[in-house]
Tab-separated table of C-alpha atoms in Angstrom:
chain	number	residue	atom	x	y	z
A	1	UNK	CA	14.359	1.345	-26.305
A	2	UNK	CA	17.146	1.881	-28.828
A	3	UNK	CA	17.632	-0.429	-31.693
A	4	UNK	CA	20.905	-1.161	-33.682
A	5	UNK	CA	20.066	0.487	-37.207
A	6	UNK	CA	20.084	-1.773	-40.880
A	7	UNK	CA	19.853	-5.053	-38.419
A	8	UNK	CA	16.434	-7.016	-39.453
A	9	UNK	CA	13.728	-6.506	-36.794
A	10	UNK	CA	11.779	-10.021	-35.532
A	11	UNK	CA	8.587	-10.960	-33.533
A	12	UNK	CA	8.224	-13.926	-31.514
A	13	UNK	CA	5.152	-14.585	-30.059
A	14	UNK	CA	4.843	-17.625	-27.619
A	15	UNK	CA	2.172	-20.006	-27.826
A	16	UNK	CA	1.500	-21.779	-23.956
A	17	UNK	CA	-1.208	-24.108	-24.562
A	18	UNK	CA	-0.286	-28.388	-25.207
A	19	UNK	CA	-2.776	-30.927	-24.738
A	20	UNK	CA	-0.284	-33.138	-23.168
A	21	UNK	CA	3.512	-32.401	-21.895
A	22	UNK	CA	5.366	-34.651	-23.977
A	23	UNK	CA	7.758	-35.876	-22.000
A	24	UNK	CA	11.275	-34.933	-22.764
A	25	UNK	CA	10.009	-30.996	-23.084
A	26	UNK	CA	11.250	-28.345	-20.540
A	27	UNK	CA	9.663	-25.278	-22.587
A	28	UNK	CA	7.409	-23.048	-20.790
A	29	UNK	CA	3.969	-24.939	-21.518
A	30	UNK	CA	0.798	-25.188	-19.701
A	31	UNK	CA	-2.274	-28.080	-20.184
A	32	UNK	CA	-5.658	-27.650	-19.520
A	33	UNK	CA	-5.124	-29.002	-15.692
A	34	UNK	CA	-2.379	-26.322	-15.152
A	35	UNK	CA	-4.416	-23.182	-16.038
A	36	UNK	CA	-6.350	-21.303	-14.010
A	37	UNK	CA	-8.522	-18.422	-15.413
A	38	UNK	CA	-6.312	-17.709	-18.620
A	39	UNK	CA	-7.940	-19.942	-21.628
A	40	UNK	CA	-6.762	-18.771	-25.490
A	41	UNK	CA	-9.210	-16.071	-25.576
A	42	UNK	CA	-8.128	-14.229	-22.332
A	43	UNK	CA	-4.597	-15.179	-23.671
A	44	UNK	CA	-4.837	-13.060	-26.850
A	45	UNK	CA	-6.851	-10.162	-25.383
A	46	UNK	CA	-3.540	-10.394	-22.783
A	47	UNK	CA	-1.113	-10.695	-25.680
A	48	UNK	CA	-2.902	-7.559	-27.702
A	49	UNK	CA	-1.956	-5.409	-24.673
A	50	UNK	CA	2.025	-6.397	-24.855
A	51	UNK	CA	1.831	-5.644	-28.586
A	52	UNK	CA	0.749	-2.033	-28.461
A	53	UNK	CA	2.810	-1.531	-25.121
A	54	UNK	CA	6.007	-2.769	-27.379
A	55	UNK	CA	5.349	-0.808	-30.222
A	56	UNK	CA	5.029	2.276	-28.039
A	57	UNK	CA	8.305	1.279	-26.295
A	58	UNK	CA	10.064	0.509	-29.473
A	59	UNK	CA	10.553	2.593	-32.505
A	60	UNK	CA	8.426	1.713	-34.947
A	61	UNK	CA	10.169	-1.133	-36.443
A	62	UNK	CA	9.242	-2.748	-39.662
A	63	UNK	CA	9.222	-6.413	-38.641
A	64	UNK	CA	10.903	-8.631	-41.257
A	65	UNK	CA	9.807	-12.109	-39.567
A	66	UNK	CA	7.580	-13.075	-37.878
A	67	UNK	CA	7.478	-16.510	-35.536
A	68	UNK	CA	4.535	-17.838	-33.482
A	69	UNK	CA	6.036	-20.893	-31.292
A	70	UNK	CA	5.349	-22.327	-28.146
A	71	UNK	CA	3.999	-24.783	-26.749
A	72	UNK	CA	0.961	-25.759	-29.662
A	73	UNK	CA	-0.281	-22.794	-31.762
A	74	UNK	CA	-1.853	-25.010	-33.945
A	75	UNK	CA	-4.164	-26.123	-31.233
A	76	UNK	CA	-5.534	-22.058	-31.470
A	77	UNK	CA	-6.786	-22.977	-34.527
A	78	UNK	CA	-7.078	-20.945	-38.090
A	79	UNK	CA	-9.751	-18.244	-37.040
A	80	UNK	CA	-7.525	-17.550	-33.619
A	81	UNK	CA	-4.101	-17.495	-35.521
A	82	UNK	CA	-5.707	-15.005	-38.137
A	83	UNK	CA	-6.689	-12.572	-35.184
A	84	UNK	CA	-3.144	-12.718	-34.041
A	85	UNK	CA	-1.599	-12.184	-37.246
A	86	UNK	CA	-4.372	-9.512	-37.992
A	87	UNK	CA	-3.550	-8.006	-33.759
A	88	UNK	CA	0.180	-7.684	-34.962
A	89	UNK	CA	-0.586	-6.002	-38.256
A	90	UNK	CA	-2.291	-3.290	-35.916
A	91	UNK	CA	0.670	-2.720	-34.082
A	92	UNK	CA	3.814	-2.968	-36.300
A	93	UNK	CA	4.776	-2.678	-39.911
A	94	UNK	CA	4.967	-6.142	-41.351
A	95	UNK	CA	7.542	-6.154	-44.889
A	96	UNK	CA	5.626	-6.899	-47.545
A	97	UNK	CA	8.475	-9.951	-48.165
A	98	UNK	CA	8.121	-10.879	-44.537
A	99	UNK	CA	8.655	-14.684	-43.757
A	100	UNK	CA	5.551	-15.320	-41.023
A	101	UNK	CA	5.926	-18.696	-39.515
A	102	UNK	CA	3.845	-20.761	-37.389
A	103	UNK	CA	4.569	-23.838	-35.541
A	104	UNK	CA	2.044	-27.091	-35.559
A	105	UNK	CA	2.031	-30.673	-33.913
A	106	UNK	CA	0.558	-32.989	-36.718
A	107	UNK	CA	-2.489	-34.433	-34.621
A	108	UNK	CA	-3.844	-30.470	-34.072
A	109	UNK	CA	-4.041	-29.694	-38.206
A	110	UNK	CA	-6.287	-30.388	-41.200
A	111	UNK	CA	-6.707	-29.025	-44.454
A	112	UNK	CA	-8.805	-26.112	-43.631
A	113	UNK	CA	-6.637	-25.489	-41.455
A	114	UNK	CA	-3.892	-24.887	-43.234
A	115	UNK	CA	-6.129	-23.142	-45.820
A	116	UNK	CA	-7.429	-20.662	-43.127
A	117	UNK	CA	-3.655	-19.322	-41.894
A	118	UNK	CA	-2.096	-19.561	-45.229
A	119	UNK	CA	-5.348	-16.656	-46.550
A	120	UNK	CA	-4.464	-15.173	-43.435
A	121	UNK	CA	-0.504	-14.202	-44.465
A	122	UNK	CA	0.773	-16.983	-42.983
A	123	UNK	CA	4.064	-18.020	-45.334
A	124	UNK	CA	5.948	-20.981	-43.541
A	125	UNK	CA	4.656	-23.965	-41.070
A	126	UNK	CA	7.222	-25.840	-38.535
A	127	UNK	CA	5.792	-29.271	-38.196
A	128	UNK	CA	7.237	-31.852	-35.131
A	129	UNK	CA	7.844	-35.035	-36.830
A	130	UNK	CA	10.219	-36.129	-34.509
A	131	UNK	CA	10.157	-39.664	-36.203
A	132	UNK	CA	8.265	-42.451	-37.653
A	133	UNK	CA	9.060	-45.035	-35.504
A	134	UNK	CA	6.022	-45.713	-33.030
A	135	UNK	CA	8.473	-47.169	-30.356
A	136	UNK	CA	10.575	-43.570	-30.388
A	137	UNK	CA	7.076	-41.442	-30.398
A	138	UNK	CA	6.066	-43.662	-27.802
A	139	UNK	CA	9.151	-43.085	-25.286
A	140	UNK	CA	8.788	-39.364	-26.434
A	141	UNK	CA	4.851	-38.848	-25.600
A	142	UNK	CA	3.936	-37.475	-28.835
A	143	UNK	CA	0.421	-39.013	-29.555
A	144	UNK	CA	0.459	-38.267	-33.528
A	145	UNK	CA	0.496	-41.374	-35.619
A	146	UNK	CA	3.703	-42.454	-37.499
A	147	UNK	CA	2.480	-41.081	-40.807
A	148	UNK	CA	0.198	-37.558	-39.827
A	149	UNK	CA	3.264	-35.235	-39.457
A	150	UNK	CA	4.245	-36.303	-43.195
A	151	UNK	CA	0.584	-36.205	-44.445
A	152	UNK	CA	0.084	-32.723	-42.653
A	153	UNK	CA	3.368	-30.796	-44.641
A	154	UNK	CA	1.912	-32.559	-47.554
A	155	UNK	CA	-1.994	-30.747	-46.792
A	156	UNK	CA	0.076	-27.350	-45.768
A	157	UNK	CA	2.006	-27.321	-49.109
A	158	UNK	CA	-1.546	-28.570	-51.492
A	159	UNK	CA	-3.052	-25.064	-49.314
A	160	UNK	CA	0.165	-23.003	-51.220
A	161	UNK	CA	2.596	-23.155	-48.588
A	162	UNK	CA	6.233	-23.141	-49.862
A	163	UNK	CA	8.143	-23.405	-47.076
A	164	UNK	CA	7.429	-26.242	-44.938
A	165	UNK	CA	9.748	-27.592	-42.261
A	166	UNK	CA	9.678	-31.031	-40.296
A	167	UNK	CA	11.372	-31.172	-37.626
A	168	UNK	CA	13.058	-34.905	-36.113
A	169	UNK	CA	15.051	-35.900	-33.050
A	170	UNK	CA	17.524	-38.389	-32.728
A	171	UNK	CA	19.445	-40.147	-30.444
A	172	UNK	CA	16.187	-41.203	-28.458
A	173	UNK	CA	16.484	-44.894	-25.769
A	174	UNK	CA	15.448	-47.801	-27.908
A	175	UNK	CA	16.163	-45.342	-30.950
A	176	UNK	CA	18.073	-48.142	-33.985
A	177	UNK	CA	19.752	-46.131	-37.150
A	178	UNK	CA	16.917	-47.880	-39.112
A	179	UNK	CA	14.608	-45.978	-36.813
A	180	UNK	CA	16.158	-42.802	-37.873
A	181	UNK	CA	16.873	-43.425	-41.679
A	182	UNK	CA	13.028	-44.060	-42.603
A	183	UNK	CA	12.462	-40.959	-40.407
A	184	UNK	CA	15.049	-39.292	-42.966
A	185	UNK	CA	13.782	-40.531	-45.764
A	186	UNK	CA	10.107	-40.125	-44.630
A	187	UNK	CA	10.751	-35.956	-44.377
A	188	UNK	CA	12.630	-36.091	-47.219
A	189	UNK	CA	9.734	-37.987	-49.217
A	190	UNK	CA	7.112	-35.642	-48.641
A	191	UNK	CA	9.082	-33.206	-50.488
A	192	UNK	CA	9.277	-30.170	-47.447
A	193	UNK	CA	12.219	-27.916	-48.238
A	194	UNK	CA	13.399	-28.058	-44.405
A	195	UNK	CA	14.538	-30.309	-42.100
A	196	UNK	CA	15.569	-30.080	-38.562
A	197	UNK	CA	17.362	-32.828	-36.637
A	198	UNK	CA	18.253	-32.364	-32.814
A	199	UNK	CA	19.964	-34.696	-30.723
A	200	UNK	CA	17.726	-35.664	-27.703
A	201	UNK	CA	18.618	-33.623	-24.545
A	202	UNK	CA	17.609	-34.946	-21.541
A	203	UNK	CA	16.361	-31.935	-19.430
A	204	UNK	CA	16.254	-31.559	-15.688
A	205	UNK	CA	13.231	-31.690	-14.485
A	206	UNK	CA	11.183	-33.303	-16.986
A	207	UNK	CA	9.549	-36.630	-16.882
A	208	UNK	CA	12.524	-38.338	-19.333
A	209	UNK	CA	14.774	-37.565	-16.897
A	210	UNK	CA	13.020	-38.879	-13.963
A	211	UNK	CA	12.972	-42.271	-16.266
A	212	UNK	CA	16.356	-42.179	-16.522
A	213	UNK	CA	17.348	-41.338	-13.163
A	214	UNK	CA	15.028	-44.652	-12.390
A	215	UNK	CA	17.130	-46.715	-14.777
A	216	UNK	CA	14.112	-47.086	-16.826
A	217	UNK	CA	15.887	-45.492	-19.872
A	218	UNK	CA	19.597	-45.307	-20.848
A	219	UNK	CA	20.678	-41.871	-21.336
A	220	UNK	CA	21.453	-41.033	-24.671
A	221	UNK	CA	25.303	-42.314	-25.921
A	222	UNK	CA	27.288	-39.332	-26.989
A	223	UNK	CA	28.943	-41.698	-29.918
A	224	UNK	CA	25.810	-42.941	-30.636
A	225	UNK	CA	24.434	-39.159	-31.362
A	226	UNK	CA	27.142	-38.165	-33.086
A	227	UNK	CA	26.875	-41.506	-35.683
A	228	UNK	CA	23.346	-40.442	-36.107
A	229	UNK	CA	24.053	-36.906	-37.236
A	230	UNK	CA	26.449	-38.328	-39.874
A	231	UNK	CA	23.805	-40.411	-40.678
A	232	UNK	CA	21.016	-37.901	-41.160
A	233	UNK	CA	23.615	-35.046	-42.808
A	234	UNK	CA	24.577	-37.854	-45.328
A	235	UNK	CA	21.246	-38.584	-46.296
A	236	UNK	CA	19.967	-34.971	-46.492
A	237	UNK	CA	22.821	-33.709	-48.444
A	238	UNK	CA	22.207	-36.882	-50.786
A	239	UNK	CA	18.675	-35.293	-51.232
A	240	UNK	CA	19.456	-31.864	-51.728
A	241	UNK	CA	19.101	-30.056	-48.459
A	242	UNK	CA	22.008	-28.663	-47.876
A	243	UNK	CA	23.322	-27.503	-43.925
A	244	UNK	CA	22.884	-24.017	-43.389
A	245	UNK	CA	23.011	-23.893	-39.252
A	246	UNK	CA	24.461	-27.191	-37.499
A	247	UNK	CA	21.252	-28.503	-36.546
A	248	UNK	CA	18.934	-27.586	-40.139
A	249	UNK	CA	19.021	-28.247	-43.928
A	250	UNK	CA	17.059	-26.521	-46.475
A	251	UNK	CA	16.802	-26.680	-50.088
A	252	UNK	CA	18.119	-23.100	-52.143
A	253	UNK	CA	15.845	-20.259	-50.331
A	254	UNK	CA	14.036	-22.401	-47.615
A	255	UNK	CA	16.583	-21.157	-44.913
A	256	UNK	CA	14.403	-19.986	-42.362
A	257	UNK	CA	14.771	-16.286	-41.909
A	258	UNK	CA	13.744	-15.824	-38.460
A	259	UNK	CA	16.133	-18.297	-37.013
A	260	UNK	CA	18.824	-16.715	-38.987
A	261	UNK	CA	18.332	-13.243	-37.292
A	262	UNK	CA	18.668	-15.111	-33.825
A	263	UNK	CA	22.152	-16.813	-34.953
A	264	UNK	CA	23.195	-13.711	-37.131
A	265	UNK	CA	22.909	-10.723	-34.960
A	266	UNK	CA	19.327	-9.561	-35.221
A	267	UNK	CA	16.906	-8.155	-32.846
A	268	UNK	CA	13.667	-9.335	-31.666
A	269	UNK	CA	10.875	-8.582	-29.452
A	270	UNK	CA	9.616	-11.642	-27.583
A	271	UNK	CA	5.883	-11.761	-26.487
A	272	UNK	CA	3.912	-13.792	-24.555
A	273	UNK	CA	4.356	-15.926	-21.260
A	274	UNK	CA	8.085	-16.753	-21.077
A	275	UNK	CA	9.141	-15.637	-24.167
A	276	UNK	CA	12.596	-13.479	-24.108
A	277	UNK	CA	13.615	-10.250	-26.849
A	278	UNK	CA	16.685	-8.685	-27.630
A	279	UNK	CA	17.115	-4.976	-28.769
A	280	UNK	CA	19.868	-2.938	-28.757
A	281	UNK	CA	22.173	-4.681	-26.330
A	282	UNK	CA	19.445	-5.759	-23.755
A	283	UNK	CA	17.875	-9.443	-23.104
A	284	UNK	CA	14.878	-10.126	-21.269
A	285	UNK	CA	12.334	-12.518	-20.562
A	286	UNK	CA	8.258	-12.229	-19.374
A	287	UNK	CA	7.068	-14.029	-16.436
A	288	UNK	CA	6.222	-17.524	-17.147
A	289	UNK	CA	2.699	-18.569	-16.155
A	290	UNK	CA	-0.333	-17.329	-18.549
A	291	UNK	CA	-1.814	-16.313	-15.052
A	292	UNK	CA	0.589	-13.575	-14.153
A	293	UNK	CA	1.085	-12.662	-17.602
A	294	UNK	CA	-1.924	-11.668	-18.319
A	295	UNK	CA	-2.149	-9.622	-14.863
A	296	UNK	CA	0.557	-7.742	-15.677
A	297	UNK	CA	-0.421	-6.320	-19.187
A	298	UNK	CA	-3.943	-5.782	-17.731
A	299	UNK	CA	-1.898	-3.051	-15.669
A	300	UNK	CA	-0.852	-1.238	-18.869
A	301	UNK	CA	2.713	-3.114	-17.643
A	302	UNK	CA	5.281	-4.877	-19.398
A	303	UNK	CA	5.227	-7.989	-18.348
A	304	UNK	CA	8.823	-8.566	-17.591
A	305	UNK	CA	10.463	-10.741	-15.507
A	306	UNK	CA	13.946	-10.068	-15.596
A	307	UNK	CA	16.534	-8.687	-17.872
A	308	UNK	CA	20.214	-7.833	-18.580
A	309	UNK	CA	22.640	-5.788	-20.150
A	310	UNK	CA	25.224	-7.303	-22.445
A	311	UNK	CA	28.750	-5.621	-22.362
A	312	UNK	CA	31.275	-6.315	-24.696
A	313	UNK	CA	32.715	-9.254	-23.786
A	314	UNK	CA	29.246	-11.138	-23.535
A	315	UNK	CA	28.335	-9.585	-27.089
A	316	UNK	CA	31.418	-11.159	-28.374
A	317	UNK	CA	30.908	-14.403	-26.630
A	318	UNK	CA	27.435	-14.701	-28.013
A	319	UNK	CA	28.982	-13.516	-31.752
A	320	UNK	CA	31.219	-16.426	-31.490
A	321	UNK	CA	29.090	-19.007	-30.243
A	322	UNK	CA	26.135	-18.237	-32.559
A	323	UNK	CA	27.745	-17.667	-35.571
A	324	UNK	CA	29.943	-20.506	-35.975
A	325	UNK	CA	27.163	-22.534	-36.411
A	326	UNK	CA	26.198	-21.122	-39.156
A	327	UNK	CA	27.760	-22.332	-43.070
A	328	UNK	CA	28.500	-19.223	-43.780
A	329	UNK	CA	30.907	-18.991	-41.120
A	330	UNK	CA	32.451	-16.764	-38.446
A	331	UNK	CA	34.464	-13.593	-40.162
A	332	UNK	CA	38.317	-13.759	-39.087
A	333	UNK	CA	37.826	-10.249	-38.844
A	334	UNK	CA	35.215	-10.732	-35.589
A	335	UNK	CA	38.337	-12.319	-33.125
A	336	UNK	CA	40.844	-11.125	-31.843
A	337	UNK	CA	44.654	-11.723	-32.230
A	338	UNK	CA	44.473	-14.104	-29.794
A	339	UNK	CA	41.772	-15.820	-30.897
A	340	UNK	CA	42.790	-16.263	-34.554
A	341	UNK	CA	46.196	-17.644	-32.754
A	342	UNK	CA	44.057	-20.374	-31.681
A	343	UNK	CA	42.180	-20.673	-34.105
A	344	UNK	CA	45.015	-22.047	-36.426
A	345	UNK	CA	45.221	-25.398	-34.312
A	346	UNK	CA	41.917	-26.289	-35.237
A	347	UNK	CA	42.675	-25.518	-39.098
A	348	UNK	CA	45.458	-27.869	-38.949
A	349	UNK	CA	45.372	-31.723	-39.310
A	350	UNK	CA	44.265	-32.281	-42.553
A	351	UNK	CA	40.689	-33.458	-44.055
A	352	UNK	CA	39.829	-35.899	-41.208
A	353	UNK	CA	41.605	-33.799	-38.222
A	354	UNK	CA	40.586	-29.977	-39.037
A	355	UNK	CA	37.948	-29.119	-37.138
A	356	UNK	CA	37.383	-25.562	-39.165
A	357	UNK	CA	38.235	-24.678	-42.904
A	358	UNK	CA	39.170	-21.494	-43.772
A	359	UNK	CA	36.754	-20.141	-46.977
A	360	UNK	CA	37.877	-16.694	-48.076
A	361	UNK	CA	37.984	-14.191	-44.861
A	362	UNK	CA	35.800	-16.592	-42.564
A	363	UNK	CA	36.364	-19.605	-40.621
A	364	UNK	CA	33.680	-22.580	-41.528
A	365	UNK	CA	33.289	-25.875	-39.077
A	366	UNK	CA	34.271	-29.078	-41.130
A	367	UNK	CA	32.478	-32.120	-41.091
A	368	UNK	CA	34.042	-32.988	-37.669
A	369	UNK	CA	33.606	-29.967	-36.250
A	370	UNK	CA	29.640	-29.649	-36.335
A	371	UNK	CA	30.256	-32.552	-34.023
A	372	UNK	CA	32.497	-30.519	-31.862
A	373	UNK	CA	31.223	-27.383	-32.562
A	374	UNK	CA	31.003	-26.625	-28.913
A	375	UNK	CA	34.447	-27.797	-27.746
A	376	UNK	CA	35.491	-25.490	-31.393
A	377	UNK	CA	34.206	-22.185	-29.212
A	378	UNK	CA	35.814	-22.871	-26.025
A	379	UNK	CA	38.832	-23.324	-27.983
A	380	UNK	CA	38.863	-20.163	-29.645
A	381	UNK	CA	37.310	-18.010	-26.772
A	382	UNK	CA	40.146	-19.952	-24.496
């Protein structure tokens, strides 16, 4: 498999374990009830196998980040996340400046914890917060109290961790823009260097939805959302973090590295049940359940479930979409005539109109135009 050369290289590994589907989640997570034969320990033997079977398929990249999501990871545990860190040290090349990130729910972590992963190499936690407000974690089915998420990125950064992020979502039925300042202020507070703040999605499928389809909920207000992203931006900027993607803040430095490879044109090999890779200019994506996962790579087989080949056009789709987002900006010199044609309506209008600014030879999003940031790449893709 061909890689694009002087592009940083990424690992994903996906986590499929929860304790409980919260119930707004549509990611490819399994409880205890759902799972057959494959428990953690079968999972990692499983996920050992797709390691060495990518790094003889790829070509011996030095991996630069390094991302353990899911699902729970936390709910591994420290001596199972060292043997994965320690299982992909086997296989790859890990930068000695390498950013190696895991994600945690707040009710799964404890100060050993964090003590064990951070010995183990570990350099960054992702924490969901989600809020503060009981009534919000209580439509959302996350069973941490109010205060653990804060109290556990205060225990990860006393065991040396620098980077810590919370993550929140807003927008939730019953949400108030109290609800979501003291969530703010709350992240902010415990002094983490990262914030993320998504607007509530509600996903097909999942048990929010089914609520709402009832009438039991009210969908989330588009207005509304976009009032409380000016309200969390506001605050957060106030405080120091400063927007680097539409949806995250970070202090100076605690940009998270392997996100930005996603939005800025890195590569990445995805591992685990569900999780997808891009190399070169190919996407895929691994079969789903644990089950059939682990099957697969007990066959000495990739455990793919589909793929596809990005020409051109899609490549320059994605480019657009992915990195307007980003503060940095989309180089003028990435569209086409077209495009920068179109691109002048949503310069003009002044301050409150514009929806980008131009800042040397890129295009930024204003204010207004993280708000609109999708209607800003139809426009300019026409």
């Amino acid at each position: 498999m061909l890689r694009s050369p002087g592009q940083p290289f990424g690992l994903y590994v996906h986590v499929p374990f929860c304790v409980t589907r919260c119930g707004y989640c549509d990611f490819n997570t399994y409880t205890p009830a759902e799972l057959g034969g494959v428990n953690p320990d079968a999972w990692l033997l499983a996920l050992r196998t797709e390691l060495e079977l990518a790094a003889a398929r790829l070509d011996a990249p030095t991996l630069n980040t390094v991302f353990v999501g899911g699902g729970t990871p936390s709910l591994l545990g420290g001596e199972r996340l060292t043997t994965l860190l320690g299982m992909v040290r086997d296989c790859f090349a890990v930068a000695p400046d390498a950013e190696i990130t895991t994600e945690a729910n707040p009710e799964s972590t404890w100060p050993e914890f964090f003590d064990a992963i951070r010995a183990a190499g570990y350099t960054r936690v992702s924490l969901g917060m989600q809020s503060v407000a009981p009534r919000v974690l209580a439509t959302l089915d996350r069973v941490h109290s109010p205060g653990r998420a804060t109290a556990a990125a205060r225990e990860a950064m006393d065991a040396g961790f620098e980077q810590v992020n919370l993550d929140l979502i807003y927008g939730t039925p019953g949400e108030s823009d109290d609800d979501l300042l003291r969530s703010v202020e709350a992240a902010i507070d415990a002094g983490v260097d990262h914030v993320s703040a998504y607007a509530l999605v509600v996903e097909d499928g999942t048990a929010l939805a089914r609520r709402v389809r009832r009438g039991e909920l009210s969908a989330p207000d588009g207005d509304v959302l976009a009032h409380r992203y000016e309200l969390a931006d506001a605050r957060l900027t106030a405080a120091g973090l400063r927007w680097y993607e539409v949806s995250n803040w970070a202090r100076p430095g605690g940009e998270c590295r392997h996100n930005l490879g996603y939005w800025d044109g890195g590569q990445w090999w995805g591992a685990g049940p569900g999780a997808h890779g891009y190399v070169g200019a190919t996407r895929w994506w691994n079969v789903k359940h644990p089950n059939t996962y682990a099957e697969l790579v007990a066959g000495a087989t990739l455990p793919v479930a589909g793929f596809e080949q990005l020409g051109a056009d899609a490549l320059h789709t994605e480019d657009v979409l992915l990195r307007i987002r980003l503060r940095q900006g989309l180089p003028v010199a990435r569209l086409d005539a077209a495009e920068r044609q179109r691109a002048e309506a949503l310069l003009a209008g002044g301050a409150d109109e514009a929806l980008l600014v131009a800042e040397g030879d890129r295009l930024v999003l204003t204010d207004r135009g993280r708000l609109l940031a999708d209607a800003v790449v139809r426009t300019l893709l026409g």
